[in-house]
Coordinates of C-alpha atoms and ligand atoms in Angstrom, one line a residue:
X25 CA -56.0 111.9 -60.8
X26 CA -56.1 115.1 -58.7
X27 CA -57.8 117.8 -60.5
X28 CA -55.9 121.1 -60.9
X29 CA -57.1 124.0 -62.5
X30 CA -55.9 127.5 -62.4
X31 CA -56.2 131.0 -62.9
X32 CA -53.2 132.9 -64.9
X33 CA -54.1 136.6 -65.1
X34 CA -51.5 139.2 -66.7
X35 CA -50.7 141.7 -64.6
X36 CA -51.0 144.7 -66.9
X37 CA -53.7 147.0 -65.1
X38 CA -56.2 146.9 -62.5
X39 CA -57.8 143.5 -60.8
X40 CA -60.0 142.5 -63.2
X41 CA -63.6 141.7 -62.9
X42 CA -63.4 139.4 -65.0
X43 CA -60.6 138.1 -63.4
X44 CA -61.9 137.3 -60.4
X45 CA -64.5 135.3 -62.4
X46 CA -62.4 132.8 -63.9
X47 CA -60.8 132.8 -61.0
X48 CA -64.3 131.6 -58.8
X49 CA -64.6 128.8 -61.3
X50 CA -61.9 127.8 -61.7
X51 CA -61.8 127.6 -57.4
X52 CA -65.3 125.8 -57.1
X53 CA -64.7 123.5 -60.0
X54 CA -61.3 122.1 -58.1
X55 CA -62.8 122.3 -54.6
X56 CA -66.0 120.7 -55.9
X57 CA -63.3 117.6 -57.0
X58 CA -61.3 117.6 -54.2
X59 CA -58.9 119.0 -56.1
X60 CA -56.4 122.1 -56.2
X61 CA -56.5 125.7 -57.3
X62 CA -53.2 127.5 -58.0
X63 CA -52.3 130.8 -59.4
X64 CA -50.0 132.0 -61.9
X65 CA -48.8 135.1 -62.8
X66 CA -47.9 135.5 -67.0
X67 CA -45.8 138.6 -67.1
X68 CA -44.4 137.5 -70.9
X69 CA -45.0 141.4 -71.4
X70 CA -42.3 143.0 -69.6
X71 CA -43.8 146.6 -70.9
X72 CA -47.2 146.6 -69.6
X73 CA -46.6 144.0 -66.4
X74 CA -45.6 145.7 -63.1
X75 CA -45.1 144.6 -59.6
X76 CA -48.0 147.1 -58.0
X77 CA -50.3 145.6 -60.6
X78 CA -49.2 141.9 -59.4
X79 CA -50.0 142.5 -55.8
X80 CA -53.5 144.1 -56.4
X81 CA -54.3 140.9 -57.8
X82 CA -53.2 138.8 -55.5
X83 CA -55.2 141.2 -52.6
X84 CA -58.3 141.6 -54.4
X85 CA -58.7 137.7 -55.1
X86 CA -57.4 137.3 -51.3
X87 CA -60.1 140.2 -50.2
X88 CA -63.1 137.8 -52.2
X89 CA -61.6 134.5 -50.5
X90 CA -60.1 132.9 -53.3
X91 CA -57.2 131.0 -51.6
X92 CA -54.6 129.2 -54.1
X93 CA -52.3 126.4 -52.7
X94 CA -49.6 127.7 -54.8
X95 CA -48.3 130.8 -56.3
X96 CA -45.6 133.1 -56.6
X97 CA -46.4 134.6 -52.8
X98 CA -46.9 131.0 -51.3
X99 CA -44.7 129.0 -53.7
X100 CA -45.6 125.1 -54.4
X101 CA -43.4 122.0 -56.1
X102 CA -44.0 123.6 -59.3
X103 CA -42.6 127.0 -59.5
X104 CA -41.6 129.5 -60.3
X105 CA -45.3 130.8 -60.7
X106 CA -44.1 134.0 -62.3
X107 CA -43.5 133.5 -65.8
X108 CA -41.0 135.7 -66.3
X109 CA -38.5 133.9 -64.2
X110 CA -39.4 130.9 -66.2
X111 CA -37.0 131.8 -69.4
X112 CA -34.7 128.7 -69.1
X113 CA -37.8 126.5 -69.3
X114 CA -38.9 127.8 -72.4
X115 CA -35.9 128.4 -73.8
X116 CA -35.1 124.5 -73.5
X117 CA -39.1 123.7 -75.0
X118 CA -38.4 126.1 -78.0
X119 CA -35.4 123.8 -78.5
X120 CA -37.1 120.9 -78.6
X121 CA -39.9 122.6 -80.9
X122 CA -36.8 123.5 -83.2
X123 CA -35.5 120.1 -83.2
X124 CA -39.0 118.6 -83.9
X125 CA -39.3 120.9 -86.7
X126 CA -42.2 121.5 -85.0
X127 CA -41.3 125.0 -85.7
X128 CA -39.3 127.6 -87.3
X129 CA -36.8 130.3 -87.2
X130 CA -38.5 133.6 -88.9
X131 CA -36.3 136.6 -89.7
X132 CA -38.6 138.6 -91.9
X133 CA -38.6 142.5 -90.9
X134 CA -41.2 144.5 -89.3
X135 CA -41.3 146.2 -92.8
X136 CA -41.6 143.4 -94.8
X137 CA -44.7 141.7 -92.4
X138 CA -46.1 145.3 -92.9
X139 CA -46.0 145.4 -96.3
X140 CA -47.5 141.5 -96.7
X141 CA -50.6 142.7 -94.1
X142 CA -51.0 145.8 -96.3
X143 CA -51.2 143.4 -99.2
X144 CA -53.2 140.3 -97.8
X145 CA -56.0 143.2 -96.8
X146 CA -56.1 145.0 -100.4
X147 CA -57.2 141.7 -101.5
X148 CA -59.6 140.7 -99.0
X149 CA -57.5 138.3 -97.5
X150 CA -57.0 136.6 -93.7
X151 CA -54.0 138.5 -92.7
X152 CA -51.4 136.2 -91.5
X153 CA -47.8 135.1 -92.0
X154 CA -46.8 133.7 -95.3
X155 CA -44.2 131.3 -94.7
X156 CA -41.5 132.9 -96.1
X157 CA -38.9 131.5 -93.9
X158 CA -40.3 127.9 -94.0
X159 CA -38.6 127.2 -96.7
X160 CA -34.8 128.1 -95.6
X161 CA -32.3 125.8 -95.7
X162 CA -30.3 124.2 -92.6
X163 CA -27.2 125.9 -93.5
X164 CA -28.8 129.6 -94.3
X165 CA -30.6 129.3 -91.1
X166 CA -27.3 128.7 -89.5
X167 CA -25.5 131.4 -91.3
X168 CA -28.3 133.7 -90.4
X169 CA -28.1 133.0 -86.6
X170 CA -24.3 133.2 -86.5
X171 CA -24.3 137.1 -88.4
X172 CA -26.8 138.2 -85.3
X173 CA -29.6 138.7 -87.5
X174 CA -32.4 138.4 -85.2
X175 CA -35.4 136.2 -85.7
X176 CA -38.3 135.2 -84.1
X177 CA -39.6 131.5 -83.7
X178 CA -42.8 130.5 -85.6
X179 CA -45.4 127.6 -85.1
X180 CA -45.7 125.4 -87.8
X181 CA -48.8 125.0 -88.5
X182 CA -50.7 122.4 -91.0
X183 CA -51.8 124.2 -94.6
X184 CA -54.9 122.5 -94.9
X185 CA -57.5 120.3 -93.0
X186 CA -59.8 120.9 -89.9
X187 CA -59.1 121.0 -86.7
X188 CA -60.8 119.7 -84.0
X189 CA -60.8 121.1 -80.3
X190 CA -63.2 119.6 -77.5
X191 CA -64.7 122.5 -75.5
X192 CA -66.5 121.3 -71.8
X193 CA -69.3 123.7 -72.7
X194 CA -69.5 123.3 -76.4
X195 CA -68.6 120.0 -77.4
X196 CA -66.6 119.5 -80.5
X197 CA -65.7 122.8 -82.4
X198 CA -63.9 122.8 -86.0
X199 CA -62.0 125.2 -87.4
X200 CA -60.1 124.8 -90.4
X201 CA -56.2 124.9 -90.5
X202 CA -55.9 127.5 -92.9
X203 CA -57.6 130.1 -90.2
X204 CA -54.4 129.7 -88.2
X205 CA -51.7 131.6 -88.2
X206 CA -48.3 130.3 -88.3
X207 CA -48.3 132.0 -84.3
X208 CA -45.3 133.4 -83.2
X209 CA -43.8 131.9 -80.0
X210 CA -40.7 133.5 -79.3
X211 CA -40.1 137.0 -79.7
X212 CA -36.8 138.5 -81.4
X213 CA -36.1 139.6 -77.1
X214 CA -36.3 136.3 -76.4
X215 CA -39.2 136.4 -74.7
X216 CA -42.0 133.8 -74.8
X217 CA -45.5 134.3 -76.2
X218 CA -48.4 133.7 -73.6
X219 CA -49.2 130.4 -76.4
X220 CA -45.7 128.9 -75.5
X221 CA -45.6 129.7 -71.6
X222 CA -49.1 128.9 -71.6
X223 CA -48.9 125.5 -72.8
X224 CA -45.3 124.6 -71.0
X225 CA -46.5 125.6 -67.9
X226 CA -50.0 124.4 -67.7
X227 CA -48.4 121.2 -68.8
X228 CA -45.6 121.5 -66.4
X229 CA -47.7 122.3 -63.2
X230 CA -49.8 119.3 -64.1
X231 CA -52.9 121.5 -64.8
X232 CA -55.7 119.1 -65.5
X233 CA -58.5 121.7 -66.9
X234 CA -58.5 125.2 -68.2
X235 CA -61.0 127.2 -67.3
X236 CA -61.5 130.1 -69.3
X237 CA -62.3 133.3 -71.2
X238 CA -63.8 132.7 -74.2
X239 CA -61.7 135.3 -75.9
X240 CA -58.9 132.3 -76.0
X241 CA -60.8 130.1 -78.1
X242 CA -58.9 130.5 -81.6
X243 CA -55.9 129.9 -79.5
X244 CA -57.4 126.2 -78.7
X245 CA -55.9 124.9 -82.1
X246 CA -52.7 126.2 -81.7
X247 CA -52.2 125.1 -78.2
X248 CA -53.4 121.4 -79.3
X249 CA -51.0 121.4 -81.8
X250 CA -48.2 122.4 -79.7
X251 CA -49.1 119.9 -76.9
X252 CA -49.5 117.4 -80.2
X253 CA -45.7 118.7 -80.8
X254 CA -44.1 118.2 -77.4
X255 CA -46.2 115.1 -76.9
X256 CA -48.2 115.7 -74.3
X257 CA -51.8 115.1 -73.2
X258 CA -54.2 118.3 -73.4
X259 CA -56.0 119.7 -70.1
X260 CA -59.5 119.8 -70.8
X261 CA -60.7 122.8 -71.9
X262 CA -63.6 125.0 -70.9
X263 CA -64.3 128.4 -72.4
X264 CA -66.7 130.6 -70.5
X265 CA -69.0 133.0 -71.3
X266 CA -67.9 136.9 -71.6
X267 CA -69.3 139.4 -68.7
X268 CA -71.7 142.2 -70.4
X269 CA -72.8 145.5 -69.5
X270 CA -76.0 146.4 -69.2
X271 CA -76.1 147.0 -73.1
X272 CA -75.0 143.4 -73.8
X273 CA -71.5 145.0 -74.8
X274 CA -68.3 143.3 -73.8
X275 CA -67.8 144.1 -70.0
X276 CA -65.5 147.3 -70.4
X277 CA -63.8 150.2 -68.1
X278 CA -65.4 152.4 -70.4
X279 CA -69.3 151.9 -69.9
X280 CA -68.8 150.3 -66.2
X281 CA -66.3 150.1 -63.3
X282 CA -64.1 146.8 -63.7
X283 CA -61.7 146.6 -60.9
X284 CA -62.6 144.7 -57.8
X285 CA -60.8 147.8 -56.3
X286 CA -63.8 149.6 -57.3
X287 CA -66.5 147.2 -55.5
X288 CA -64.1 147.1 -52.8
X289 CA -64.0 150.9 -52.2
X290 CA -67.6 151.0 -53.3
X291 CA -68.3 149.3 -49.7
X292 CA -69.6 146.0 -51.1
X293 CA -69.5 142.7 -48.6
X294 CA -66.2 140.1 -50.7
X295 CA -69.4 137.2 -49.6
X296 CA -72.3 139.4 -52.2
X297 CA -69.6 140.1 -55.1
X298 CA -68.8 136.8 -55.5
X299 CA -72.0 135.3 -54.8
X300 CA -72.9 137.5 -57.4
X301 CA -70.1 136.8 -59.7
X302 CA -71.6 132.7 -59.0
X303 CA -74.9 134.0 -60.7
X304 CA -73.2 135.1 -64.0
X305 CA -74.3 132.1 -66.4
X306 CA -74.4 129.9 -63.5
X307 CA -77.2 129.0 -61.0
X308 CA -77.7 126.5 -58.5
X309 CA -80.4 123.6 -59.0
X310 CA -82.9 125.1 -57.2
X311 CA -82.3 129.1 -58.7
X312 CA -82.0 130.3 -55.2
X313 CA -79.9 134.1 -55.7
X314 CA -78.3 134.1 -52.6
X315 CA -75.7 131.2 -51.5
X316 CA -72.5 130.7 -50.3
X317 CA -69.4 130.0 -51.7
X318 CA -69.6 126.5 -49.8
X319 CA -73.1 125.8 -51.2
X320 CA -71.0 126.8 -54.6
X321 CA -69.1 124.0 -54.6
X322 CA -71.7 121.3 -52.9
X323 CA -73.8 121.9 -55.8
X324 CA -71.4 122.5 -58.9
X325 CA -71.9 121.2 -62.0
X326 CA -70.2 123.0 -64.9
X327 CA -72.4 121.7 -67.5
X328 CA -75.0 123.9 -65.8
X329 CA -73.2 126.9 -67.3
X330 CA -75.2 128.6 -70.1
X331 CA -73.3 130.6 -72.6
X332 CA -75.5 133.5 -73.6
X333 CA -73.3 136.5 -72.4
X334 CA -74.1 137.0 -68.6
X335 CA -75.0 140.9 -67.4
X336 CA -73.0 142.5 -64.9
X337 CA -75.4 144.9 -63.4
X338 CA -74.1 147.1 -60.3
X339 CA -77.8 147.5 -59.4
X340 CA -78.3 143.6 -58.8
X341 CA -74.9 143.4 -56.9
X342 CA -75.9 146.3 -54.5
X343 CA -79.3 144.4 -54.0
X344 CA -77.6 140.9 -53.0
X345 CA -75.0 143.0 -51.5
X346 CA -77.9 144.8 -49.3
X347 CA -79.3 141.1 -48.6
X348 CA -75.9 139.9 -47.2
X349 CA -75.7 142.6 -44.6
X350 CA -79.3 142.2 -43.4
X351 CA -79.5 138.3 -43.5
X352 CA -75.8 137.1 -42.6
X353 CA -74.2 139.8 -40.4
X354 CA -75.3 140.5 -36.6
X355 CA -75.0 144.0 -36.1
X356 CA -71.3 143.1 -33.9
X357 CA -70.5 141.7 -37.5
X358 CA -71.5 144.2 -39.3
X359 CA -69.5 146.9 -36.6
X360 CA -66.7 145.0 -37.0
X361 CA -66.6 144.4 -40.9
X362 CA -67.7 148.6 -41.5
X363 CA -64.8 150.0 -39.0
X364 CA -62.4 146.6 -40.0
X365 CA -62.1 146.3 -43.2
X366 CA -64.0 149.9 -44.6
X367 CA -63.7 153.0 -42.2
X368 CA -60.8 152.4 -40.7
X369 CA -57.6 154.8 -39.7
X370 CA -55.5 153.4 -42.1
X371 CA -58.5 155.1 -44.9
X372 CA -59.5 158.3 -42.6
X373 CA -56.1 159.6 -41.7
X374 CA -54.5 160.8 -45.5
X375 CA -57.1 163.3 -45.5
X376 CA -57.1 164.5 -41.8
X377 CA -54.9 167.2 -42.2
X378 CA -56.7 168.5 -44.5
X379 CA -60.1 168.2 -42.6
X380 CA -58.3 169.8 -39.4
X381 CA -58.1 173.1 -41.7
X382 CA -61.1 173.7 -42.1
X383 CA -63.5 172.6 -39.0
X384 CA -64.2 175.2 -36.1
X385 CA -65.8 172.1 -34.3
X386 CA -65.5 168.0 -34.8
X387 CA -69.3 168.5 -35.5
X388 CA -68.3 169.8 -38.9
X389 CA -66.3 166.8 -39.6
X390 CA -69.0 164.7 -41.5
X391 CA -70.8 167.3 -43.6
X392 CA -67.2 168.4 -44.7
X393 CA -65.4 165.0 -45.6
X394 CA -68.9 163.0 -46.6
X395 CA -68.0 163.2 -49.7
X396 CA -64.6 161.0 -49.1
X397 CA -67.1 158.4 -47.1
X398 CA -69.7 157.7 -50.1
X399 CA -70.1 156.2 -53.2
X400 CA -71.5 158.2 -56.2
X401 CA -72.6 161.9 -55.5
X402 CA -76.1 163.3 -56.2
X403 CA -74.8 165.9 -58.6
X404 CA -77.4 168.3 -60.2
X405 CA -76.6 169.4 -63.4
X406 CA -76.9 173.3 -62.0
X407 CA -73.5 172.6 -59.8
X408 CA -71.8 171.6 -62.9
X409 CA -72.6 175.1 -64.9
X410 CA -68.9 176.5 -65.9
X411 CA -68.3 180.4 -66.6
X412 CA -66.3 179.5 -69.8
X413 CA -67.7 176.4 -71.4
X414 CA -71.6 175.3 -72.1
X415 CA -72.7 172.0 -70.7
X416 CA -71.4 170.1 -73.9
X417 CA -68.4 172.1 -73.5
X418 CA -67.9 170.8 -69.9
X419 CA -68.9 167.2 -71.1
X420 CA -66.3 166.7 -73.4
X421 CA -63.7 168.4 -70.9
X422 CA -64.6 166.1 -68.4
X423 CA -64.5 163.0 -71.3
X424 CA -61.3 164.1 -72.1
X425 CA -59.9 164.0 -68.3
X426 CA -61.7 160.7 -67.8
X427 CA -59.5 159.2 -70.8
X428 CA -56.2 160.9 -69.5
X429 CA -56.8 159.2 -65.8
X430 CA -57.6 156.5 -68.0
X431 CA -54.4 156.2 -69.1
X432 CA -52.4 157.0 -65.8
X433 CA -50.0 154.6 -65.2
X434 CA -49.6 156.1 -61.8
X435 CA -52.0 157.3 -59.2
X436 CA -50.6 159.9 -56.5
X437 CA -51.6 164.0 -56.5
X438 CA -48.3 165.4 -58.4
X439 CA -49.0 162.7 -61.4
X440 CA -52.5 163.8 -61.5
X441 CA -52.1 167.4 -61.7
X442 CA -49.7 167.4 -64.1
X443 CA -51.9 165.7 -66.7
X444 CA -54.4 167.5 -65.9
X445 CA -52.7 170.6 -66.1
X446 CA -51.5 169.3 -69.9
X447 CA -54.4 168.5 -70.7
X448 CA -55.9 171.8 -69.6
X449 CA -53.1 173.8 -71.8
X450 CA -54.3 171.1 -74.7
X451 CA -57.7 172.5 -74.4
X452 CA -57.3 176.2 -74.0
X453 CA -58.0 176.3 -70.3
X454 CA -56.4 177.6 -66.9
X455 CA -55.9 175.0 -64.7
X456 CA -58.6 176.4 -62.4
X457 CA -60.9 176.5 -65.1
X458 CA -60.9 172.5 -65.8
X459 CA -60.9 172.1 -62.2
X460 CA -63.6 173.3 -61.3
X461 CA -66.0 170.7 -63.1
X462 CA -62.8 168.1 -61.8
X463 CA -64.3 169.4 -58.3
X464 CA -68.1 169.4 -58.3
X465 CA -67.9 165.6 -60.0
X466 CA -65.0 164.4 -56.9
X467 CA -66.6 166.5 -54.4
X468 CA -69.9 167.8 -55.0
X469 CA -68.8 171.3 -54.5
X470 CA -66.3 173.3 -55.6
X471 CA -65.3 174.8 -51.9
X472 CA -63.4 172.0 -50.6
X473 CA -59.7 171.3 -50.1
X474 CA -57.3 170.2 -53.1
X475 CA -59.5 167.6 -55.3
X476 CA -55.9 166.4 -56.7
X477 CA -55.8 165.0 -52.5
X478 CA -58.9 163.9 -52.9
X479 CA -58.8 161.9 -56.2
X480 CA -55.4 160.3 -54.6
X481 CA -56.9 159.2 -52.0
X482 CA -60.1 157.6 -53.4
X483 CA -58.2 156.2 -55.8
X484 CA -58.3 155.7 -59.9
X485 CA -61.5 153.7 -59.9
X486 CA -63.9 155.9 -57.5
X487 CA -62.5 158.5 -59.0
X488 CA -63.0 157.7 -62.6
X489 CA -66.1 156.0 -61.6
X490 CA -67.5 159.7 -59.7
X491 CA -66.0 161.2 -63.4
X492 CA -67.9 159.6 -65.1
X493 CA -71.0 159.9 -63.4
X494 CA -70.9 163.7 -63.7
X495 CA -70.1 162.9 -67.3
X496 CA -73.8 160.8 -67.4
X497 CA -75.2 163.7 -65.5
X498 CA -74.5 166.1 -68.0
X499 CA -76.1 163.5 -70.5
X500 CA -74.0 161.4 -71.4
X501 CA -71.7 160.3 -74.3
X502 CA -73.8 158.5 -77.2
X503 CA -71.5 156.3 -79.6
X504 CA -71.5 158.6 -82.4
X505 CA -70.4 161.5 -79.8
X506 CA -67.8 159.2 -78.5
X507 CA -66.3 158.3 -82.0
X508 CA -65.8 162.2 -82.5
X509 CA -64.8 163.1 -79.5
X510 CA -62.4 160.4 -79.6
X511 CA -60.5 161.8 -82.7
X512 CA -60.1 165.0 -81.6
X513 CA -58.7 163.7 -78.1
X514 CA -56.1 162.0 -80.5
X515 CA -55.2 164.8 -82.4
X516 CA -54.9 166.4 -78.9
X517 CA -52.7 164.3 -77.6
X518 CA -50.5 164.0 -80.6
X519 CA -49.8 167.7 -80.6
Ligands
LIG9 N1 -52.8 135.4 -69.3 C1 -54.1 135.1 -69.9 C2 -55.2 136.1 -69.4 O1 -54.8 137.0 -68.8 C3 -54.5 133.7 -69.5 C4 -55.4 133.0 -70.4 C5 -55.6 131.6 -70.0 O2 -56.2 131.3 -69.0 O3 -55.0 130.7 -70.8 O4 -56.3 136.0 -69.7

C-alpha cells in the first residue's frame, strides 16, 4: 500500500503557522514511507475563502519546500483538489447517506434551533440538535421537499453507547455517543460541511493517514461513523499537538505573528523555519537542534511525537535561523539568498518614488528608508508621547487600530486609510492625530513620507507585528485590560 497523507488547509486568512506544521508532517511522514504528499484546498465556506488567500498558501508552503504531487495548481488522478468544484461528488454521497438512512432531512428554523440552545443551556445541558425531524414520515419529508421548504441534512448519529476512535499518538480514545451531535452535513445552500467533504474526499483520493490538528479530535467519531455509513475503511488518524505561545496559550495572531508571510518578511532562511517547526514536539534520536529536512525524514518516527503543547518562540527561531546562515551558507550563498529572495527590486522599487523626494544625495538613501529594510524598531517610549492623549490614551488608540487592520480583508493604502480615518472619527480624533502614534510604531519617526505607503508595502503582518510592538512598548495590554478594551471597541464599532 502506498502511503498518502495530506494537508487540507481552508483558505480563509493568512498562511498559517500552523499550517505549515501539519503540512511538514504530514510531508516527512509520506516521504519517510516512500509515499505521497498532496494538497487540498477545502473552500466549503464560500464567505470567508478567497482566491488571494489560496495562492499565499500555496507560495508560502512552496517558499518552506513543501512540494505536493498533486493539487489544485499541479492537478493529479484525483481531482479536483478544490472542494468547491467538488459539489456533484457530494451531492451524489449525501444521496447515498439519504438512502442508507444513514441520515436525515432537517427543516427546523434558525429560530426554533435558537430557542432549543437557549433552552438546553437554562438547564445545564450539552447543546445540540434534538431530533426533531428524525421522526418524519417518508411522505411528509416528500411533501416538504416538493413545497421548497428548505432543509438541511443531518448525521444520524447512535443515542447511546461509546465510541471508540484509534488515535497514532494516543491509542484508543472513548467518547460516549451522547456527546455527539447529530452534525449537520449539508447546508440549506447546498453546500457541504468540512465533516462530509472531508471524509468523501480523503476517502476518494485514497488518503491513507490523517495527520492533524488536535482541534479535530471530537470530529473523529463522526467521521468514523460516516465512513462506517458509506462503507469504507478509515485512514489512520493522528492528532498533533497544538503550537503555544510563550505563555502556553493556543498559538494566536493576537499574542504572536502567525503567518509564514511574517517570517518570510521578517528575513528568516525557509531551511531554519521549518527545521524549527521539526523541533515542535518532535526531535531526532540523538536531540541534535539543527538538521535538515532530509535528515527529517531519514530519522522519522511519529511515535517520537510528545503531546505536551510545543512553544513557538521567535527568539529560538531567530537563534537557529542565525545558525543556518553561519553554518550552511558561503557568503556567495548568502549574497545570493539576501539580494534573491529578500532585497530585491521587485521589494525596493514601491517605495522609490517616495525615497527620490526626499534625498539631496544617494547617501541619504539608507538612514531614510532603514526603516522599510528592518524587522522590529527600537522605539522609546518618549517618541511615542502624543499632544492630545496620555500614554494609556495612545495604548488603547493603537489597540484599537491593531484590531481594525486586524480585521482588513484587504491590504493596499486607500483601504487602510479609510479605516483608519473611521476609526479616528469613532474615537474623537483628526486623522493626523491617530497618525501620528500610526507613524512612530511603522517608522520610528513621525517625519517620513505617507505611513499608509509604508504599511502597504510591508504588508498586514510586519505591519501589525511593528503595531503591536509599540503597543508592548507602551506596556502592554494585560488580560483584564484587554477584556475592557475589547467592549468598548465593540460598542465602537457598532455605532
Ligand atoms: N480544513 C481543515 C483545516 O483547515 C482540515 C482539517 C483536517 O485536516 O481534517 O484545518
Amino acid at each position: 500500500m502506498t502511503i498518502r497523507t495530506r494537508v487540507a488547509p481552508s483558505p480563509t486568512g493568512d498562511p498559517h503557522v500552523g499550517t505549515a506544521y501539519i503540512a511538514l508532517f504530514n510531508w516527512v511522514f509520506a516521504r519517510s514511507h516512500g509515499g505521497e504528499f498532496i494538497l487540498r484546498i477545502e473552500d466549503t465556506d464560500q464567505q470567508r475563502s478567497t482566491p488571494e488567500s489560496e495562492q499565499m498558501i500555496l507560495d508560502s508552503l512552496r517558499w518552506l519546500g513543501l512540494e505536493w504531487s498533486e493539487g489544485p495548481d499541479v492537478g493529479g488522478s484525483c481531482g479536483p483538489y478544490r472542494q468547491s468544484e467538488r459539489g456533484d461528488i457530494y451531492a451524489e454521497h449525501t444521496d447515498i447517506l439519504l438512502e442508507k438512512r444513514a441520515a436525515f432531512r432537517c427543516f427546523c428554523s434558525v429560530e426554533r434551533l435558537d430557542v432549543l440552545r437557549a433552552e438546553q443551556m437554562t438547564n445545564k445541558q450539552m447543546p445540540g440538535y434534538d431530533g426533531h425531524c428524525l421522526h418524519l414520515k417518508d411522505d411528509e419529508v416528500q411533501a416538504k421537499v416538493a413545497a421548497g421548504e428548505p432543509y438541511v441534512v443531518r448525521l444520524k448519529v447512535p443515542s447511546e453507547g461509546v465510541c471508540s476512535v484509534n488515535d497514532m499518538l494516543r491509542g484508543t480514545i472513548d467518547i460516549d455517543w451522547a456527546q455527539i451531535d447529530m452534525q449537520v452535513l449539508v447546508k440549506a445552500d447546498g453546500m457541504p460541511t468540512y465533516h462530509l467533504a472531508n471524509v468523501v474526499d480523503d476517502h476518494l483520493m485514497g488518503i491513507t493517514h490523517v495527520i492533524r490538528g488536535e482541534e479535530w479530535i471530537n470530529s473523529a467519531p463522526k467521521h468514523q461513523l460516516l465512513y462506517q455509513y458509506f462503507g469504507w475503511d478509515m485512514p489512520t488518524l493522528c492528532h498533533m499537538p497544538l503550537l503555544r505561545n510563550p505563555d502556553k496559550s493556543k498559538l494566536s495572531k493576537r499574542k504572536n505573528p502567525t503567518s509564514i508571510n511574517y517570517y518570510r518578511r521578517m528575513g528568516y532562511l525557509p531551511e531554519a523555519v521549518l527545521n524549527y517547526l521539526g523541533r515542535m514536539g518532535w526531535s531526532m534520536p540523538d536531540e541534535r537542534e539543527k538538521f535538515t529536512l532530509n535528515e527529517m525524514v531519514e530519522h522519522f518516527d511519529i511515535q517520537r511525537l510528545s503531546l505536551g503543547g510545543p512553544i513557538f518562540d521567535q527568539e529560538k527561531l531567530a537563534w537557529l535561523s542565525g545558525r543556518w546562515i553561519r553554518e550552511n551558507l558561503t557568503v556567495d550563498q548568502f549574497a545570493d539568498r539576501l539580494f534573491g529572495e529578500w532585497l530585491n527590486d521587485d521589494y525596493i522599487k514601491p517605495f522609490l518614488p517616495f525615497a527620490k523626494e526626499r534625498v539631496e544625495r544617494f547617501t541619504d538613501f539608507i538612514a531614510l528608508s532603514g526603516f522599510m529594510f528592518t524587522g522590529m524598531l527600537d522605539i522609546k517610549l518618549d517618541a511615542l508621547t502624543h499632544k492630545k492623549l496620555d500614554d494609556t490614551g495612545v495604548k488603547r488608540a493603537l489597540q484599537f487600530v491593531l484590531w481594525r487592520l486586524e480585521a482588513l480583508r484587504e491590504w493596499d493604502k486607500d483601504t487602510i486609510f479609510a479605516e483608519i480615518k473611521r476609526l479616528a472619527t469613532a474615537i474623537d480624533l483628526k486623522v493626523g492625530e491617530l497618525m501620528q502614534p500610526i507613524f512612530v510604531a511603522i517608522a520610528g519617526t513621525s517625519s517620513s513620507w505617507s505611513v499608509v505607503d509604508s504599511m502597504a508595502i510591508l504588508g498586514p503582518d510586519m505591519s501589525r507585528a511593528r503595531i503591536r510592538y509599540a503597543i508592548d512598548v507602551l506596556g502592554g495590554v494585560s488580560k483584564k485590560e484587554g477584556k475592557r478594551l475589547d467592549k468598548e471597541y465593540k460598542q465602537l464599532s457598532e455605532s
